[in-house]
Short mmCIF file of C-alpha atoms in Angstrom, two decimals:
data_model
loop_
_atom_site.label_atom_id
_atom_site.label_comp_id
_atom_site.label_asym_id
_atom_site.label_seq_id
_atom_site.Cartn_x
_atom_site.Cartn_y
_atom_site.Cartn_z
CA MET A 1 5.11 -12.04 16.18
CA ASN A 2 7.47 -11.29 13.22
CA ALA A 3 7.09 -7.77 12.28
CA ILE A 4 5.90 -8.52 8.61
CA GLU A 5 2.99 -10.82 9.74
CA ALA A 6 2.35 -8.06 12.27
CA MET A 7 1.89 -5.37 9.42
CA ILE A 8 0.14 -8.11 7.45
CA ASN A 9 -2.30 -8.91 10.20
CA ARG A 10 -2.90 -5.42 11.73
CA THR A 11 -6.61 -3.92 11.17
CA SER A 12 -8.42 -1.14 12.23
CA TYR A 13 -10.75 -2.35 15.28
CA ARG A 14 -13.63 -0.82 15.89
CA SER A 15 -15.48 -3.04 18.53
CA SER A 16 -15.67 -3.73 22.14
CA TYR A 17 -12.79 -4.94 23.75
CA LYS A 18 -12.26 -7.65 27.10
CA ASP A 19 -11.84 -6.17 30.38
CA THR A 20 -8.39 -7.91 30.45
CA PRO A 21 -5.99 -5.46 31.71
CA VAL A 22 -3.29 -4.24 29.28
CA PRO A 23 0.63 -4.48 31.67
CA ARG A 24 2.43 -1.50 31.81
CA GLY A 25 5.55 -3.26 30.88
CA ASP A 26 3.45 -4.00 27.23
CA LEU A 27 2.29 -0.19 27.41
CA VAL A 28 6.21 0.92 27.46
CA LYS A 29 7.24 -1.58 24.56
CA ILE A 30 4.45 -0.21 22.51
CA MET A 31 5.38 3.56 23.59
CA GLU A 32 9.32 2.43 22.59
CA ALA A 33 7.93 1.35 19.92
CA GLY A 34 6.29 4.19 18.87
CA LEU A 35 8.97 6.81 19.83
CA ALA A 36 11.39 4.61 17.49
CA ALA A 37 10.05 5.95 14.61
CA PRO A 38 12.24 8.27 12.37
CA SER A 39 11.19 12.15 12.64
CA GLY A 40 12.72 14.79 9.88
CA SER A 41 15.76 16.32 10.68
CA ASN A 42 15.28 14.06 14.36
CA LYS A 43 13.17 16.60 15.71
CA GLN A 44 11.76 13.94 17.95
CA THR A 45 7.99 16.17 17.69
CA VAL A 46 5.80 13.10 19.33
CA SER A 47 4.99 12.91 22.68
CA LEU A 48 2.69 10.04 24.18
CA ILE A 49 0.55 9.87 26.76
CA ALA A 50 -1.08 6.13 27.74
CA VAL A 51 -4.10 5.89 29.85
CA ASP A 52 -4.73 3.26 31.95
CA ASP A 53 -6.50 4.90 35.04
CA PRO A 54 -10.22 4.03 35.23
CA GLU A 55 -11.18 7.15 36.38
CA ILE A 56 -9.29 9.08 33.70
CA LEU A 57 -10.49 6.86 31.34
CA ALA A 58 -13.96 7.73 32.41
CA ARG A 59 -13.58 11.02 31.87
CA LEU A 60 -11.97 10.66 28.30
CA ALA A 61 -14.61 8.42 26.72
CA GLU A 62 -17.43 11.32 27.90
CA VAL A 63 -15.32 13.16 25.37
CA THR A 64 -14.77 10.98 22.49
CA GLY A 65 -18.11 8.93 21.19
CA PRO A 66 -16.25 5.72 19.81
CA LEU A 67 -14.19 4.88 23.50
CA LYS A 68 -17.81 5.42 25.01
CA TYR A 69 -18.89 2.15 23.07
CA GLN A 70 -16.06 0.49 22.67
CA PRO A 71 -14.11 0.99 25.99
CA ALA A 72 -10.52 -0.45 26.41
CA PRO A 73 -8.69 -0.79 29.38
CA ALA A 74 -5.74 1.40 27.86
CA ILE A 75 -5.21 4.31 25.27
CA ILE A 76 -2.36 5.66 23.98
CA CYS A 77 -2.74 9.55 23.36
CA ILE A 78 -0.88 10.86 20.52
CA LEU A 79 0.90 14.50 21.23
CA THR A 80 2.55 16.50 18.23
CA GLN A 81 4.47 19.85 18.23
CA LYS A 82 5.27 21.82 15.61
CA ILE A 83 8.58 21.90 15.28
CA PRO A 84 10.62 23.05 12.32
CA ALA A 85 13.10 20.90 10.46
CA TYR A 86 14.68 20.63 7.12
CA LYS A 87 14.76 24.04 5.31
CA GLY A 88 12.52 25.68 8.09
CA ARG A 89 9.51 22.86 7.12
CA HIS A 90 7.16 20.78 8.96
CA PHE A 91 7.04 17.22 8.80
CA ASN A 92 5.06 16.58 12.36
CA VAL A 93 2.07 15.08 10.45
CA GLN A 94 4.76 12.30 9.34
CA ASP A 95 6.53 12.13 12.47
CA TYR A 96 2.84 11.46 14.45
CA SER A 97 1.76 8.95 11.41
CA ALA A 98 5.04 7.16 11.45
CA ALA A 99 4.82 7.06 15.27
CA ILE A 100 1.18 5.50 15.05
CA GLN A 101 1.87 2.81 12.49
CA ASN A 102 4.68 1.76 14.72
CA ILE A 103 2.36 1.29 17.59
CA LEU A 104 -0.61 -0.30 15.88
CA VAL A 105 1.85 -2.90 14.67
CA ALA A 106 3.22 -3.36 18.09
CA ALA A 107 -0.04 -3.91 19.65
CA VAL A 108 -0.89 -6.64 17.12
CA SER A 109 2.63 -8.10 17.76
CA LEU A 110 1.81 -8.20 21.37
CA GLY A 111 -1.84 -9.74 21.07
CA TYR A 112 -3.49 -6.82 20.88
CA GLU A 113 -6.29 -5.21 18.59
CA SER A 114 -6.26 -1.12 18.09
CA CYS A 115 -7.10 1.15 15.86
CA TRP A 116 -6.01 5.70 14.75
CA TYR A 117 -8.99 7.73 15.28
CA GLU A 118 -7.39 11.04 14.03
CA GLY A 119 -10.64 12.31 12.20
CA THR A 120 -13.46 12.80 14.99
CA VAL A 121 -10.38 14.05 17.32
CA LYS A 122 -10.13 17.18 14.85
CA ASP A 123 -14.09 17.76 14.75
CA ASP A 124 -16.04 21.25 15.14
CA ASP A 125 -16.01 19.92 19.04
CA ASP A 126 -12.44 19.62 19.13
CA GLN A 127 -12.28 16.44 20.84
CA GLY A 128 -7.89 16.35 20.93
CA LYS A 129 -8.33 20.21 22.87
CA GLN A 130 -11.04 18.29 25.05
CA MET A 131 -9.19 15.44 26.32
CA ALA A 132 -5.32 17.61 26.16
CA ASP A 133 -7.14 19.51 28.95
CA ILE A 134 -8.29 16.28 30.99
CA LEU A 135 -5.15 15.11 30.65
CA GLY A 136 -3.24 18.75 31.06
CA VAL A 137 -1.40 19.02 27.87
CA PRO A 138 0.35 22.32 27.81
CA ALA A 139 -0.94 24.79 24.74
CA ASP A 140 2.33 23.79 22.82
CA TYR A 141 1.38 20.50 22.12
CA ASN A 142 -1.51 19.61 20.37
CA LEU A 143 -3.47 16.15 20.61
CA ILE A 144 -3.96 14.71 17.95
CA SER A 145 -4.89 11.28 17.54
CA TYR A 146 -5.17 8.33 20.21
CA SER A 147 -5.35 4.38 19.63
CA PRO A 148 -6.83 2.29 22.37
CA ILE A 149 -5.36 -1.27 23.08
CA GLY A 150 -6.99 -4.24 24.26
CA ILE A 151 -7.77 -7.79 23.42
CA ALA A 152 -10.71 -7.87 20.63
CA GLU A 153 -14.05 -9.42 22.46
CA LYS A 154 -15.52 -9.61 18.61
CA PRO A 155 -13.81 -10.75 15.58
CA VAL A 156 -11.01 -8.86 13.83
CA LYS A 157 -12.51 -7.65 10.78
CA PHE A 158 -10.37 -6.45 7.31
CA PRO A 159 -11.79 -4.13 4.88
CA GLU A 160 -11.56 -4.83 1.26
CA LYS A 161 -8.28 -3.40 -0.22
CA LYS A 162 -7.30 -3.43 -4.12
CA PRO A 163 -5.42 -6.24 -5.27
CA PHE A 164 -1.69 -5.77 -5.06
CA ALA A 165 -0.68 -5.38 -8.92
CA GLU A 166 -3.46 -1.99 -9.14
CA ARG A 167 -0.74 -0.57 -6.11
CA ALA A 168 2.31 -2.01 -7.01
CA TRP A 169 4.64 -1.82 -9.96
CA PHE A 170 8.29 -2.26 -11.30
CA ASN A 171 10.36 -0.71 -12.87
CA GLY A 172 8.07 2.05 -13.94
CA PHE A 173 4.10 3.17 -13.25
CA GLN A 174 1.72 0.07 -13.73
CA LYS A 175 4.78 -2.09 -15.19
CA SER A 176 5.02 -5.82 -13.88
CA GLU A 177 9.15 -6.08 -15.11
CA MET B 1 12.85 -10.30 12.57
CA ASN B 2 10.21 -9.86 15.74
CA ALA B 3 8.00 -6.76 15.19
CA ILE B 4 8.98 -4.42 18.16
CA GLU B 5 12.36 -5.78 17.28
CA ALA B 6 12.58 -4.09 13.89
CA MET B 7 11.29 -1.07 14.92
CA ILE B 8 13.90 -0.58 17.46
CA ASN B 9 16.90 -1.72 14.72
CA ARG B 10 15.45 0.14 12.36
CA THR B 11 17.60 3.55 11.74
CA SER B 12 18.13 6.26 8.72
CA TYR B 13 20.62 4.67 6.93
CA ARG B 14 22.27 7.15 4.66
CA SER B 15 25.70 5.62 3.42
CA SER B 16 26.84 2.93 1.10
CA TYR B 17 25.16 -0.77 -0.11
CA LYS B 18 26.56 -3.53 -0.96
CA ASP B 19 26.01 -4.52 -4.80
CA THR B 20 24.26 -8.13 -3.09
CA PRO B 21 20.66 -7.57 -5.62
CA VAL B 22 17.04 -7.35 -3.43
CA PRO B 23 15.55 -10.98 -4.54
CA ARG B 24 11.84 -9.69 -5.66
CA GLY B 25 10.12 -11.85 -3.63
CA ASP B 26 12.05 -9.60 -0.76
CA LEU B 27 10.78 -6.44 -2.68
CA VAL B 28 7.32 -8.25 -3.15
CA LYS B 29 7.12 -8.89 0.43
CA ILE B 30 8.54 -5.18 1.55
CA MET B 31 5.63 -3.50 -0.61
CA GLU B 32 2.80 -5.76 0.52
CA ALA B 33 3.77 -4.38 4.14
CA GLY B 34 3.61 -0.91 2.87
CA LEU B 35 0.07 -1.33 1.26
CA ALA B 36 -1.16 -3.01 4.62
CA ALA B 37 -0.86 0.38 6.14
CA PRO B 38 -4.64 1.70 7.20
CA SER B 39 -5.41 4.84 5.19
CA GLY B 40 -7.78 7.27 6.01
CA SER B 41 -11.48 5.97 5.14
CA ASN B 42 -9.49 2.95 3.60
CA LYS B 43 -9.03 4.98 0.56
CA GLN B 44 -5.61 3.55 -0.50
CA THR B 45 -4.05 6.93 -1.84
CA VAL B 46 -1.03 4.91 -2.06
CA SER B 47 0.45 3.19 -4.62
CA LEU B 48 4.62 1.85 -5.34
CA ILE B 49 7.04 1.75 -8.00
CA ALA B 50 10.15 -0.64 -6.73
CA VAL B 51 13.08 -0.03 -9.01
CA ASP B 52 15.29 -2.99 -9.42
CA ASP B 53 16.61 -2.17 -13.70
CA PRO B 54 20.19 -0.93 -13.05
CA GLU B 55 19.85 1.40 -16.57
CA ILE B 56 16.93 2.92 -14.36
CA LEU B 57 18.31 3.20 -11.60
CA ALA B 58 21.36 5.27 -12.76
CA ARG B 59 18.59 7.89 -14.53
CA LEU B 60 17.18 8.55 -10.76
CA ALA B 61 20.84 8.78 -9.12
CA GLU B 62 21.18 11.95 -12.15
CA VAL B 63 18.29 13.20 -10.59
CA THR B 64 18.46 12.17 -6.56
CA GLY B 65 21.91 14.06 -4.86
CA PRO B 66 21.74 11.16 -2.12
CA LEU B 67 21.75 8.18 -4.26
CA LYS B 68 23.97 9.31 -6.61
CA TYR B 69 26.61 8.78 -3.69
CA GLN B 70 24.83 5.50 -1.85
CA PRO B 71 23.64 3.92 -4.61
CA ALA B 72 21.71 0.76 -3.35
CA PRO B 73 20.32 -2.33 -5.25
CA ALA B 74 16.48 -1.25 -5.43
CA ILE B 75 14.31 1.84 -4.48
CA ILE B 76 11.01 1.91 -3.77
CA CYS B 77 9.81 5.04 -4.77
CA ILE B 78 6.11 6.28 -3.25
CA LEU B 79 3.25 7.75 -4.91
CA THR B 80 0.60 9.67 -3.51
CA GLN B 81 -2.90 11.05 -4.20
CA LYS B 82 -5.30 13.56 -3.21
CA ILE B 83 -8.30 11.94 -2.31
CA PRO B 84 -10.91 13.27 -0.12
CA ALA B 85 -11.51 11.41 2.44
CA TYR B 86 -13.93 11.40 6.30
CA LYS B 87 -15.61 14.85 6.02
CA GLY B 88 -13.61 15.87 2.96
CA ARG B 89 -10.15 16.30 4.39
CA HIS B 90 -7.23 14.72 2.79
CA PHE B 91 -5.18 12.22 4.78
CA ASN B 92 -3.13 11.37 2.08
CA VAL B 93 0.42 11.98 3.77
CA GLN B 94 -0.91 10.01 6.93
CA ASP B 95 -1.45 7.31 4.67
CA TYR B 96 2.07 7.39 2.97
CA SER B 97 3.96 7.82 6.10
CA ALA B 98 2.22 4.87 7.34
CA ALA B 99 2.99 3.36 4.34
CA ILE B 100 6.94 4.04 4.48
CA GLN B 101 6.89 2.97 8.03
CA ASN B 102 5.82 -0.02 7.47
CA ILE B 103 8.12 -0.72 3.74
CA LEU B 104 11.05 0.84 6.36
CA VAL B 105 10.72 -1.48 9.39
CA ALA B 106 9.43 -4.65 6.93
CA ALA B 107 12.99 -4.01 5.30
CA VAL B 108 14.75 -4.13 8.05
CA SER B 109 13.17 -7.01 9.55
CA LEU B 110 14.85 -9.15 6.43
CA GLY B 111 18.33 -7.89 6.76
CA TYR B 112 18.22 -4.63 4.59
CA GLU B 113 19.08 -0.93 5.94
CA SER B 114 16.75 1.67 3.85
CA CYS B 115 15.67 5.59 4.60
CA TRP B 116 13.24 7.65 4.16
CA TYR B 117 14.02 10.62 1.58
CA GLU B 118 11.56 13.24 1.51
CA GLY B 119 12.97 17.14 2.50
CA THR B 120 15.07 17.09 -0.88
CA VAL B 121 12.12 15.22 -3.35
CA LYS B 122 10.31 18.26 -2.43
CA ASP B 123 13.17 20.64 -3.43
CA ASP B 124 13.11 23.52 -5.61
CA ASP B 125 14.27 21.82 -8.55
CA ASP B 126 11.01 19.15 -8.33
CA GLN B 127 13.30 16.00 -8.13
CA GLY B 128 9.58 14.01 -7.39
CA LYS B 129 8.59 15.33 -10.49
CA GLN B 130 11.70 14.59 -12.53
CA MET B 131 11.74 11.18 -11.26
CA ALA B 132 8.04 10.10 -11.84
CA ASP B 133 8.77 11.47 -15.21
CA ILE B 134 11.86 8.94 -16.01
CA LEU B 135 8.90 6.56 -14.35
CA GLY B 136 6.35 7.62 -16.54
CA VAL B 137 4.26 8.24 -13.71
CA PRO B 138 0.73 10.21 -14.43
CA ALA B 139 0.29 13.81 -13.08
CA ASP B 140 -2.65 12.29 -11.18
CA TYR B 141 -0.10 10.58 -8.71
CA ASN B 142 2.67 12.29 -7.16
CA LEU B 143 5.85 11.20 -6.34
CA ILE B 144 6.56 12.17 -2.31
CA SER B 145 9.15 10.15 -1.53
CA TYR B 146 11.42 7.38 -1.94
CA SER B 147 13.24 4.71 -0.06
CA PRO B 148 16.83 2.81 -0.92
CA ILE B 149 16.77 -1.25 -0.18
CA GLY B 150 20.35 -2.90 0.19
CA ILE B 151 22.33 -4.47 2.47
CA ALA B 152 24.30 -2.05 4.22
CA GLU B 153 28.04 -1.57 3.29
CA LYS B 154 29.28 0.69 6.33
CA PRO B 155 28.13 0.13 10.81
CA VAL B 156 24.86 1.44 11.35
CA LYS B 157 24.24 4.51 13.54
CA PHE B 158 21.59 5.79 15.44
CA PRO B 159 20.88 8.84 16.68
CA GLU B 160 20.93 9.97 19.81
CA LYS B 161 17.05 10.47 20.98
CA LYS B 162 15.73 12.13 24.23
CA PRO B 163 14.93 9.32 26.71
CA PHE B 164 11.84 7.50 27.37
CA ALA B 165 10.91 9.49 30.28
CA GLU B 166 10.85 12.91 28.42
CA ARG B 167 8.38 12.02 25.50
CA ALA B 168 5.94 9.05 27.11
CA TRP B 169 4.09 9.32 29.96
CA PHE B 170 0.98 7.96 32.26
CA ASN B 171 -2.51 9.16 33.15
CA GLY B 172 -1.19 13.05 32.56
CA PHE B 173 1.45 15.49 31.43
CA GLN B 174 4.78 14.52 32.28
CA LYS B 175 3.38 11.70 35.11
CA SER B 176 4.93 8.39 35.20
CA GLU B 177 1.72 6.56 37.81
#
């Protein structure tokens, strides 16, 4: 699928998935797309774990509320490392966000739906740490987000967004020339 | 261009651009792609200003070191608003990073090169504020980053990256099964 078309068609899909497995080749393509995103000072702070083993998916689903109700045949977990970059500053949030965006768009381009789950991962019950423990992730990596990958079983909906002219301008704030 | 192909071909281009203007239609497509990125709780914290007026580009170039040496026929400035989202937390860094990533990939898909300039924008001379003042951006918006858009004049180079197997795994940390 054309790049811009895939970006426009991407939405946060929070409903159920078909049982159809996601071939490893597609998971590799999606993860390669994620790792192709830039990182501040090329520090490559992002790592990824794709999970398609039903037993491990079931254990992760015990931790994550959403997955319990919306099981997907695969999920990609996003790990981040806080490595100092330009002038000692950290860009790892930017790095993993760019990687996730590539993952979501790549998934759509291959016919899948997905969603960026991050808020709940950081909730008081520390789902990220619980998921990291199941996956054997060491303490210097932080499991910050996950994205289910699968074929949508339900209709794909788009949230209402402000019109272009309220968010994008030319040559000055709120200018159209 | 195919979505994943565009992601793999995207790199941080920091050299000179051809004078060839970027048609408004392409700038609109690139900005639409940016605004199609998700935002935490759909708060739509990102706004964009494309600059293609040579006089304003010249004034911005007085502020930004890199642009002075690498003039592009257009740049897209990224504005962010710190709006509370899920459980009062802020996701505006994630929001603008996802939008920038779409912008960079969309630009490549249309035959342009670009780069994510953010570190220097936040330096002590506060380039972001200086650029915002030129563009008439009010105080509740923060100009956090800019990306030149143009056709590359020099060869496009790719930084060395760790191999896939050192950053992406299956069903557990550093596992390949």
